[in-house]
Coordinates of C-alpha atoms in Angstrom, one line a residue:
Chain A
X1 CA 1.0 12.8 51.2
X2 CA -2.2 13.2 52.4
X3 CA -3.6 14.5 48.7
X4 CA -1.8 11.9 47.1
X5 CA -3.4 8.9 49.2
X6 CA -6.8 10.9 48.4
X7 CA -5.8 11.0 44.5
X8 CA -5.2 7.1 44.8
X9 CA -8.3 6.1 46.6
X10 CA -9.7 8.6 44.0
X11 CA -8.7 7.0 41.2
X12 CA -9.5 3.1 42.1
X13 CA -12.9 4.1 43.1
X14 CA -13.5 5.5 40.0
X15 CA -11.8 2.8 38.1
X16 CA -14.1 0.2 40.2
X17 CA -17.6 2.3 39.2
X18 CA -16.1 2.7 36.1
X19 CA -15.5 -1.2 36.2
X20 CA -19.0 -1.9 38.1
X21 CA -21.0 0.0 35.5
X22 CA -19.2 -2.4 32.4
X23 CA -20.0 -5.4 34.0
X24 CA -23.9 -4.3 34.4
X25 CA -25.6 -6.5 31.6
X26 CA -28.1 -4.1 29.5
X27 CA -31.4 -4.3 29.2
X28 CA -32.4 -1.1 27.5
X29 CA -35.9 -0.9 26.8
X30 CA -37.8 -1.5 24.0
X31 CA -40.5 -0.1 23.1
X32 CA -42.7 -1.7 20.3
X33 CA -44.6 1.6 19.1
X34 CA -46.1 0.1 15.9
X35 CA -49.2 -2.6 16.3
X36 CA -46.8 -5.1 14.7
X37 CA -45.5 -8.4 15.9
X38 CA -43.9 -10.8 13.9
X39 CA -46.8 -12.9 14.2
X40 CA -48.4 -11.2 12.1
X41 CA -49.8 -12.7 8.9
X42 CA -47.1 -11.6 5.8
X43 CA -44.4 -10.3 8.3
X44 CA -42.4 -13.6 7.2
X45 CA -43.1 -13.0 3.6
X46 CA -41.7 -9.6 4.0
X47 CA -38.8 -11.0 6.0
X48 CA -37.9 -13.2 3.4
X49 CA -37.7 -9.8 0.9
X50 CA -35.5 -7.7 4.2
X51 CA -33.2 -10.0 5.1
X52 CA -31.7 -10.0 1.8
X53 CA -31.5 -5.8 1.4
X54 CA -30.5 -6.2 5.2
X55 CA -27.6 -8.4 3.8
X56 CA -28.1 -11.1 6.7
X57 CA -27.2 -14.3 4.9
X58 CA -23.8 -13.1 3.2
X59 CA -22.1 -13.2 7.0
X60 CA -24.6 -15.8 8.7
X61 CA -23.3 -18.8 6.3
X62 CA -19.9 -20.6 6.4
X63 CA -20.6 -21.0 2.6
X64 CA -16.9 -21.7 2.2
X65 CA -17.2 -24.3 4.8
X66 CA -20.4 -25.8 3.5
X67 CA -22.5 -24.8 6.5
X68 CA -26.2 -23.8 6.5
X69 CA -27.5 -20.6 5.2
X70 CA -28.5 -18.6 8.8
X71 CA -26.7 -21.4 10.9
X72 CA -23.6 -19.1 11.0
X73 CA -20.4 -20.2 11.5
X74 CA -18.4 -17.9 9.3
X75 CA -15.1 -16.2 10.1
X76 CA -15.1 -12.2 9.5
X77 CA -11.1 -11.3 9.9
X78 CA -11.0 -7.4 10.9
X79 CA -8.3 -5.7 12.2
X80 CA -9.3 -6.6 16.2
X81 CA -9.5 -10.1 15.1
X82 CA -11.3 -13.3 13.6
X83 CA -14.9 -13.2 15.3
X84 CA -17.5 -15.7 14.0
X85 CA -21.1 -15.6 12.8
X86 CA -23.8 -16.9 15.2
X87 CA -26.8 -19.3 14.6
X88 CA -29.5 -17.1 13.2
X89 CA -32.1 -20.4 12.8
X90 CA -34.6 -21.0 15.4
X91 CA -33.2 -23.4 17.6
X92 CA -34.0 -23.1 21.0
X93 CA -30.5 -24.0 22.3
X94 CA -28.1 -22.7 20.2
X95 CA -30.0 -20.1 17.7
X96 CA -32.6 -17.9 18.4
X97 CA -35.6 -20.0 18.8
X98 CA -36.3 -19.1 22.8
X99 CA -35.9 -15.4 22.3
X100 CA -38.8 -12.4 21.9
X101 CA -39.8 -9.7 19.8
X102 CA -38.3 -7.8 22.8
X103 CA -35.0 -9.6 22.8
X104 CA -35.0 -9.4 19.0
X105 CA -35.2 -5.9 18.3
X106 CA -32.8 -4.9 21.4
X107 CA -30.3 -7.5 19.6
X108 CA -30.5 -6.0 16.0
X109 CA -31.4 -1.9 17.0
X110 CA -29.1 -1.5 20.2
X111 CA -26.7 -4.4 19.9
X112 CA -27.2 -6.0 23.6
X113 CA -27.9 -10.0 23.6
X114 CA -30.4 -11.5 25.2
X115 CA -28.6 -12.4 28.4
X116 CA -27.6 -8.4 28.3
X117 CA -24.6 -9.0 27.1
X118 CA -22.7 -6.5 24.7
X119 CA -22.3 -7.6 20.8
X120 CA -19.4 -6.9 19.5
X121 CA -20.5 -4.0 16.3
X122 CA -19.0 -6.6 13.8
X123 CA -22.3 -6.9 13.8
X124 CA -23.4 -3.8 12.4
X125 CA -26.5 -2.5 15.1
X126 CA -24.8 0.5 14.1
X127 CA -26.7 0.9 10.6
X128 CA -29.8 -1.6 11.8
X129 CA -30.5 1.1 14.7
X130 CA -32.0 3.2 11.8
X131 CA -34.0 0.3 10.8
X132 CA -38.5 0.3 11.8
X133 CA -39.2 -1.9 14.3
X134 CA -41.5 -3.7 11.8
X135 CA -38.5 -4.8 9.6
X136 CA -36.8 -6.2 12.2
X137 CA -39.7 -8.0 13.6
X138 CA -40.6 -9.2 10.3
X139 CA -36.8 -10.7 9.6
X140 CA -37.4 -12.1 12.9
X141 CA -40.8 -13.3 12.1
X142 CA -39.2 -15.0 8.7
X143 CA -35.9 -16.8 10.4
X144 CA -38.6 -18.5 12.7
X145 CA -40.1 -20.4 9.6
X146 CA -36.6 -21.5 8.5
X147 CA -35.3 -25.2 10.3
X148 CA -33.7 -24.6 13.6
X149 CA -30.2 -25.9 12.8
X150 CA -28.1 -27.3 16.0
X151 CA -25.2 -25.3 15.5
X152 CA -23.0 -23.7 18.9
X153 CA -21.3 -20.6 18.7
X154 CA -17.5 -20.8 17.6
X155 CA -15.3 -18.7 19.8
X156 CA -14.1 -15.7 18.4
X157 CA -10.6 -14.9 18.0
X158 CA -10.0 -11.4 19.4
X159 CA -7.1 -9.9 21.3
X160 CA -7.2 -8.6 25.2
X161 CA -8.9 -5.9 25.8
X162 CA -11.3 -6.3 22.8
X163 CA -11.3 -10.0 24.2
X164 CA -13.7 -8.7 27.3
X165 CA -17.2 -8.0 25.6
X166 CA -18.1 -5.7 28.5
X167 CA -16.0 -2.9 27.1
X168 CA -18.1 -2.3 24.6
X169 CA -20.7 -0.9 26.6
X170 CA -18.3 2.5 27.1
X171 CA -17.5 2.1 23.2
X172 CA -21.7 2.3 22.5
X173 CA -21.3 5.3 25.0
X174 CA -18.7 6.9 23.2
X175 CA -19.3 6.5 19.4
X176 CA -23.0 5.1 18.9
X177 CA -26.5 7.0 19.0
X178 CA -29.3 5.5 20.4
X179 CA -31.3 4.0 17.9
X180 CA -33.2 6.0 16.3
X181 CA -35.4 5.1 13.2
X182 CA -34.9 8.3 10.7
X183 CA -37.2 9.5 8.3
X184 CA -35.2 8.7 5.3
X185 CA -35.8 8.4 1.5
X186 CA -36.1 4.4 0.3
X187 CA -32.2 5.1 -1.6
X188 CA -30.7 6.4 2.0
X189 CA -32.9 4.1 4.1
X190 CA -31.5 1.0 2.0
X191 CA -28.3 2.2 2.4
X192 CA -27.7 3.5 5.9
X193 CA -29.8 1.4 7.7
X194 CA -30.7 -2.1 6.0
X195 CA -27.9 -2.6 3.3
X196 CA -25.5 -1.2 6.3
X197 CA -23.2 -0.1 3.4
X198 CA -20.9 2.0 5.2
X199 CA -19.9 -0.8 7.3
X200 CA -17.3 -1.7 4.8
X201 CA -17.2 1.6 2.7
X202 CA -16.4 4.2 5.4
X203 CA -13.7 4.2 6.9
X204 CA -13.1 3.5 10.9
X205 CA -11.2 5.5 13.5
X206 CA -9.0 3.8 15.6
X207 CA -11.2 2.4 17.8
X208 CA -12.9 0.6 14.8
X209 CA -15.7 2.9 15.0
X210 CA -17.1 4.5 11.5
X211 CA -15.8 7.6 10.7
X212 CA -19.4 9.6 10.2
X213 CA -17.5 12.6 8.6
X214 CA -16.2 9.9 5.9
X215 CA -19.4 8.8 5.0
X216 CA -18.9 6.0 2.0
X217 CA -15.4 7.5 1.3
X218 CA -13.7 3.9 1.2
X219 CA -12.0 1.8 3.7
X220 CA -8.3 0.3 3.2
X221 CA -9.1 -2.1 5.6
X222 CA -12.2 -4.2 4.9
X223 CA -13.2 -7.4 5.9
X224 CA -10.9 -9.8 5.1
X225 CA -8.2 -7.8 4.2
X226 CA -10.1 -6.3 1.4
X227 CA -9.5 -2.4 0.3
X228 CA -13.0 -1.3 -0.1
X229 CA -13.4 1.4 -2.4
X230 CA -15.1 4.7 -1.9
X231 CA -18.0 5.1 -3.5
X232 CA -18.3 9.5 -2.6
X233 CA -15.7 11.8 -3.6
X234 CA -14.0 8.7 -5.6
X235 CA -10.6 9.4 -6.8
X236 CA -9.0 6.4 -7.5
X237 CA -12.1 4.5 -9.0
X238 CA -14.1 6.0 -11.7
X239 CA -17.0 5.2 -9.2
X240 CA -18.2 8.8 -9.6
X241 CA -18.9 8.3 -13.4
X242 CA -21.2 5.6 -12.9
X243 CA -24.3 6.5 -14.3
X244 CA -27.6 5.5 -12.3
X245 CA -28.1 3.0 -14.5
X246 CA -24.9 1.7 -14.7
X247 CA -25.1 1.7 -10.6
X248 CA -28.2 -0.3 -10.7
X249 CA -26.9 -3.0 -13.2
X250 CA -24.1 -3.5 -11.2
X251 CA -26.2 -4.5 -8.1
X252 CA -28.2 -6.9 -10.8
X253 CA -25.8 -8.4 -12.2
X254 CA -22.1 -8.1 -10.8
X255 CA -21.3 -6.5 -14.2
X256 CA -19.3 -2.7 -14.2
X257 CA -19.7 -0.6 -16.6
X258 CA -16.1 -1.1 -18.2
X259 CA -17.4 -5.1 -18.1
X260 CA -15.3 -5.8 -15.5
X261 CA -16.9 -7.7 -12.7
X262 CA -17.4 -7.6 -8.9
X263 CA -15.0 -8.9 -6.5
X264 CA -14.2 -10.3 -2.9
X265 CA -17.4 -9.6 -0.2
X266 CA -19.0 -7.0 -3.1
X267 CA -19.6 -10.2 -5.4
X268 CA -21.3 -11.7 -2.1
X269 CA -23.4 -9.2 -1.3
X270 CA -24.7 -8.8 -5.4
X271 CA -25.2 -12.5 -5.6
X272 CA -26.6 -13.2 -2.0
X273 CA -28.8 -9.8 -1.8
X274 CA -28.9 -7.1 -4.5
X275 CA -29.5 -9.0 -7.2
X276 CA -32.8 -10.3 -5.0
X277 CA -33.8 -6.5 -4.9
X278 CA -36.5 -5.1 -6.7
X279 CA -35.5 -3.0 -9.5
X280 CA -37.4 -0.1 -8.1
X281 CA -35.0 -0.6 -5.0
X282 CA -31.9 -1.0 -6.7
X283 CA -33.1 2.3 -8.7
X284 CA -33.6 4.1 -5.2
X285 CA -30.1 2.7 -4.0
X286 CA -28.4 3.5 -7.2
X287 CA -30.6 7.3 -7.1
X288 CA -29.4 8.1 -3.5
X289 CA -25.7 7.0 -4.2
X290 CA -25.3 9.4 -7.3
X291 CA -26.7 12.4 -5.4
X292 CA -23.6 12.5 -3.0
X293 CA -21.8 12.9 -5.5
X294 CA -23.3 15.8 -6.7
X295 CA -22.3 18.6 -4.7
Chain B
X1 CA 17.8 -43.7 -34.5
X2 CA 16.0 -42.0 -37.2
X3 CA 12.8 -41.3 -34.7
X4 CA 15.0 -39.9 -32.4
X5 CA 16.6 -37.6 -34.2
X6 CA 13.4 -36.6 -35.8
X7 CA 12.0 -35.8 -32.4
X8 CA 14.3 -33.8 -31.1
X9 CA 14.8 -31.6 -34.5
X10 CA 10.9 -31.6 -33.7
X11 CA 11.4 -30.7 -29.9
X12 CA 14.3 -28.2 -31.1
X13 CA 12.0 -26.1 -33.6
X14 CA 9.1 -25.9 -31.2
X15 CA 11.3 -24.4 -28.5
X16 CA 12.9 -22.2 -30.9
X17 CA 9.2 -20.8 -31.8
X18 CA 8.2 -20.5 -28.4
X19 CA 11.3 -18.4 -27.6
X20 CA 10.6 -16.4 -31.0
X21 CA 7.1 -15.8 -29.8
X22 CA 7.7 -14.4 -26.3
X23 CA 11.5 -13.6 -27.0
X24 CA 10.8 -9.6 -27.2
X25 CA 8.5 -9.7 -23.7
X26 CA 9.7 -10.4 -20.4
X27 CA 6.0 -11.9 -18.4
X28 CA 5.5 -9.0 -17.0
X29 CA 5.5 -7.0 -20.0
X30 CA 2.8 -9.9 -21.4
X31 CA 0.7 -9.6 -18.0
X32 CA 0.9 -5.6 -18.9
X33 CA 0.5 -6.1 -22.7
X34 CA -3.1 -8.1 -21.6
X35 CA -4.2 -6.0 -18.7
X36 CA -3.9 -3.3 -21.0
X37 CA -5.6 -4.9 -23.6
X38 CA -8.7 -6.2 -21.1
X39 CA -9.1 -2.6 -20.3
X40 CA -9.5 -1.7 -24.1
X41 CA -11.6 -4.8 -24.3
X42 CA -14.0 -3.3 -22.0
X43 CA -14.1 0.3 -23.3
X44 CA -15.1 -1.4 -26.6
X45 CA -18.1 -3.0 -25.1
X46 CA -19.0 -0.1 -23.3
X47 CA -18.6 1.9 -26.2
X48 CA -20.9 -0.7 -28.4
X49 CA -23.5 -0.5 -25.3
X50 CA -23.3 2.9 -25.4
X51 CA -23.4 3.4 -29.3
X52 CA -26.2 6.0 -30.7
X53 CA -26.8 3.6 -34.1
X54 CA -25.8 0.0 -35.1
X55 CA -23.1 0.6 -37.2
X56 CA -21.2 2.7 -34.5
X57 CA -22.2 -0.9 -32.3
X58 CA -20.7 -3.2 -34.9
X59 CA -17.9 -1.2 -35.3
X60 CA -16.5 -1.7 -31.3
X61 CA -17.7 -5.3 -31.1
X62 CA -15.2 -5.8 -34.3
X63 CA -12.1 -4.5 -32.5
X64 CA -13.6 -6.8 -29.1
X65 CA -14.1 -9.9 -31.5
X66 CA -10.7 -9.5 -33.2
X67 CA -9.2 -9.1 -29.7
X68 CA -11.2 -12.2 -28.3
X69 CA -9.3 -14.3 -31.3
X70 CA -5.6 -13.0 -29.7
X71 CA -7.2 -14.5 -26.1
X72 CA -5.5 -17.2 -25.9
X73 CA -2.7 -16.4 -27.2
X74 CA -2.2 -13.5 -24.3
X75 CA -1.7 -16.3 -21.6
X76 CA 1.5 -17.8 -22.3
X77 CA 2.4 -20.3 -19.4
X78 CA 4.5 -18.7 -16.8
X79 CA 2.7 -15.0 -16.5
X80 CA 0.8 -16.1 -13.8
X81 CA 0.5 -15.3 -10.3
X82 CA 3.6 -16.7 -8.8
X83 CA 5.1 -17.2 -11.7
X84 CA 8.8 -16.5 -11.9
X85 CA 9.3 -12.9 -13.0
X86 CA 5.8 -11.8 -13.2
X87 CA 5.3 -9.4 -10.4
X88 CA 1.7 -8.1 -10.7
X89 CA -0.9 -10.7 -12.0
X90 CA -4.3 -11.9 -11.3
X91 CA -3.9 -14.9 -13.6
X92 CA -4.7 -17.7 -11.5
X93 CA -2.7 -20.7 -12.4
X94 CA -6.1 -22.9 -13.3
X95 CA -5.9 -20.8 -16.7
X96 CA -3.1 -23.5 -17.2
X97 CA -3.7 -26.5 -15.2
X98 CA -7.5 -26.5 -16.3
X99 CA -6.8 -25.6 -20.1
X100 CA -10.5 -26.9 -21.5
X101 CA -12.6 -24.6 -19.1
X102 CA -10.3 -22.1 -19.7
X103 CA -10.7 -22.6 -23.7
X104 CA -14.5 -23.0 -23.3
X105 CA -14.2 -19.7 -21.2
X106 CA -13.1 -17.6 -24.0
X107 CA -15.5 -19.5 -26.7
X108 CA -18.2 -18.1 -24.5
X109 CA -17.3 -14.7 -24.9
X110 CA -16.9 -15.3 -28.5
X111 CA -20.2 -16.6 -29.1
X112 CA -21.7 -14.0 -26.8
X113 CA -20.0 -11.3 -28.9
X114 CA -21.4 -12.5 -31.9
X115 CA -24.6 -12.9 -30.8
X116 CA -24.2 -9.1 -29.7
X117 CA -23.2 -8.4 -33.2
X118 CA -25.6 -10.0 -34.9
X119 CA -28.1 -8.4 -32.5
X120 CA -27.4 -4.9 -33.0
X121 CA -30.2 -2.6 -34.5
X122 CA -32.5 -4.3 -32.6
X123 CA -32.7 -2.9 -28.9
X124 CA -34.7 -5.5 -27.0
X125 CA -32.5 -8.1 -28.2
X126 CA -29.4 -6.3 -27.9
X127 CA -30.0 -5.7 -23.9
X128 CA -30.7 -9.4 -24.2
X129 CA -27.1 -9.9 -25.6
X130 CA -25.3 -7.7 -23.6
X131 CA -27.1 -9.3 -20.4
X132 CA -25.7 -12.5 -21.2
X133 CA -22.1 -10.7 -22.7
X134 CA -21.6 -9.3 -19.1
X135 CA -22.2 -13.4 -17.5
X136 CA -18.8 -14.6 -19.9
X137 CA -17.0 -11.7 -18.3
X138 CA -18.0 -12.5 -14.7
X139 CA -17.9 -16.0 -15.6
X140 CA -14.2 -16.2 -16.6
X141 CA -13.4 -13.8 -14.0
X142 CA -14.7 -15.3 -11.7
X143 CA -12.9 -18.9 -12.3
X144 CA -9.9 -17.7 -13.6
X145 CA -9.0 -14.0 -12.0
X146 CA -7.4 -13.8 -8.5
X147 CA -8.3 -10.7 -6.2
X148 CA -6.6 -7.5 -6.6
X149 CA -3.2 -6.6 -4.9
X150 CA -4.3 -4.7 -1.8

């Protein structure tokens, strides 16, 4: 009787650390290594050039619902539910115009808002935590030279428990790496950290957290409802044929090899980013794709 | 009186040829028939992209151009999506409730096959060609071609 009252009082004062420690809002810290701010002179004109091989725009603009390019507003629908874009322009009250390099880079790298609140990894930190600090600082340093659009955060759609942002902290804890910016190639770097590709072509576990055995291997549920295709160890597609060319037109021009042409979010992201790519990067993309599917 | 009876002979005879036109495929078997087709469509213009000399070029835009003049013809009204007895489509009904964009659609592809044609032998100009080939395709698929069944 005695254990059993211990077991209890046990298990609530764990659940009530447990419970204590979610509600904590994070501040991890951030350290700017690099002599870069995004005051610097040409960190906006290189924002302007990373934003679109980070793929910003594509879900921070309710095109659909005539909105304002980085004014966000647009629904995502994922299996946990609806959530919606936030305002990405530099007003002070409803976008981003008050916030820091400091809050900036702990937004995009580890995910935590600037009141220390958890964001939900719709918005894929998980894939920007590989990004330098200088490419988020100069995206920042470029969404400060667009118009700061009044526009308030729409609330998100999203069923109990995912509904209490605070869990996410123990799902960071459980299924994300602290950031970490890796020495990659420009192909894997475009691909794993800025053009977050995996986000929609790996598949997730059930806790909606990317399956890094999978890597690019497809995803029956995408956004929207879309079934993503794999673009390693393709069976279905013909993906794997795709010569590096052909890879690298496609990102131009939305145009397949067989002359059919991209789809559903993939015809977003060609029109709003890829095509905007250097050749040489679409080359590095389209390089670092076909050598996983050489083995 | 006359008029009348004229008309409906008239009315008569155009139903008759419409039933005669479609009367050995059910919609599906037309949606099938033209998906099947679009995919040989393609592997034509890959093949004349991928062609080693002009003639072997000419030679798979002549099957696409001869295919292109069937076009229309492959979209009968009713083998669309929601259409009764058409299970599997990406038609989008606007193929028949916009039938001038839709015409204008398949004129473009025309023109940019030809130009293709006529531009074979000539590499700079045949990228050119091909560039603005792959824009008809996107552009009709892109007004007229629902998603893909998940």
């Amino acid at each position: 009787m005695r254990l059993l009252r211990l077991a209890i009082i046990g298990a609530l004062a764990t659940g009530a650390l447990v419970l204590a420690w979610l509600s904590v809002p994070s501040s991890s810290p951030v350290v700017i290594t690099e002599e870069s701010s995004s005051r610097d002179p040409g960190m906006a004109e290189r924002g302007a050039y990373v934003v679109r091989a980070a793929g910003c725009i594509s879900c921070h603009w309710d095109r659909k619902g005539s909105g304002i390019a980085f004014a966000g507003g647009r629904a995502l629908a994922t299996p946990f539910g609806v959530f919606y874009s936030p305002n990405l322009t530099p007003d002070v009250e409803t976008g981003i115009g008050g916030w820091s390099d400091e809050d900036f880079v702990r937004a995009v790298t580890w995910g935590e808002g600037i009141h220390g609140e958890q964001l939900y990894p719709v918005f894929p930190y998980t894939s920007y935590s590989a990004m330098g600090v200088s490419d988020v600082l100069a995206i920042k340093a470029y969404l400060f030279t667009l118009k700061p659009v009044k526009a308030p955060q729409l609330e998100n759609k999203i069923s109990f428990p995912f509904s209490w942002r605070a869990l996410m902290k123990g799902w960071k804890l459980l299924f994300v790496d602290s950031p970490q910016n890796e020495d990659w190639p420009r192909g894997e770097y475009l691909v794993r950290a800025l053009g977050h590709c995996g986000q929609c072509h790996t598949p997730r576990n059930f806790f909606g957290a990317l399956d890094g055995g999978a890597h690019l291997q497809g995803n029956r549920s995408g956004p929207d409802g879309w079934r993503v295709p794999a673009l390693v160890g393709a069976t279905k597609s013909n993906f794997a044929d795709w010569s590096v060319e052909e890879i690298a037109e496609y990102l131009k021009s939305g145009v397949k090899p067989d002359f059919d042409s991209a789809q559903g979010p993939m015809a977003e992201v060609i029109e709003d980013n890829t095509k905007h790519l250097t050749s040489e990067d679409r080359r590095a993309i389209a390089l670092y794709l076909k050598s996983l599917n050489q083995h | 009186m006359k008029v009348w009876i004229c008309a409906l002979v008239a009315g008569l005879a155009l139903s008759a040829g419409s039933v005669l036109a479609s009367a050995a495929l059910t919609p599906q078997q037309i949606v099938d028939d033209r998906v099947a087709g679009m995919k040989a469509l393609g592997g034509n213009l890959k093949g004349a992209r991928t062609a080693t000399d002009a003639a072997g070029a000419k030679a798979e835009l002549a099957k696409a151009i001869a295919f292109t003049e069937t076009m229309q013809s492959r979209f009968p009204k009713g083998t669309g999506i929601g259409d009764a007895g058409v299970a599997k489509s990406r038609a989008l009904q606007d193929i028949w409730t916009k039938p001038d964009q839709f015409k204008s659609a398949i004129e473009a592809l025309s023109s940019a096959l030809k130009a293709a044609d006529a531009a074979a032998g000539d590499q700079a100009k045949f990228d050119a060609a091909f560039g603005a080939l792959g824009k008809s395709c996107k552009g009709c698929h892109d007004q007229f071609r629902g998603p893909e069944a998940p």
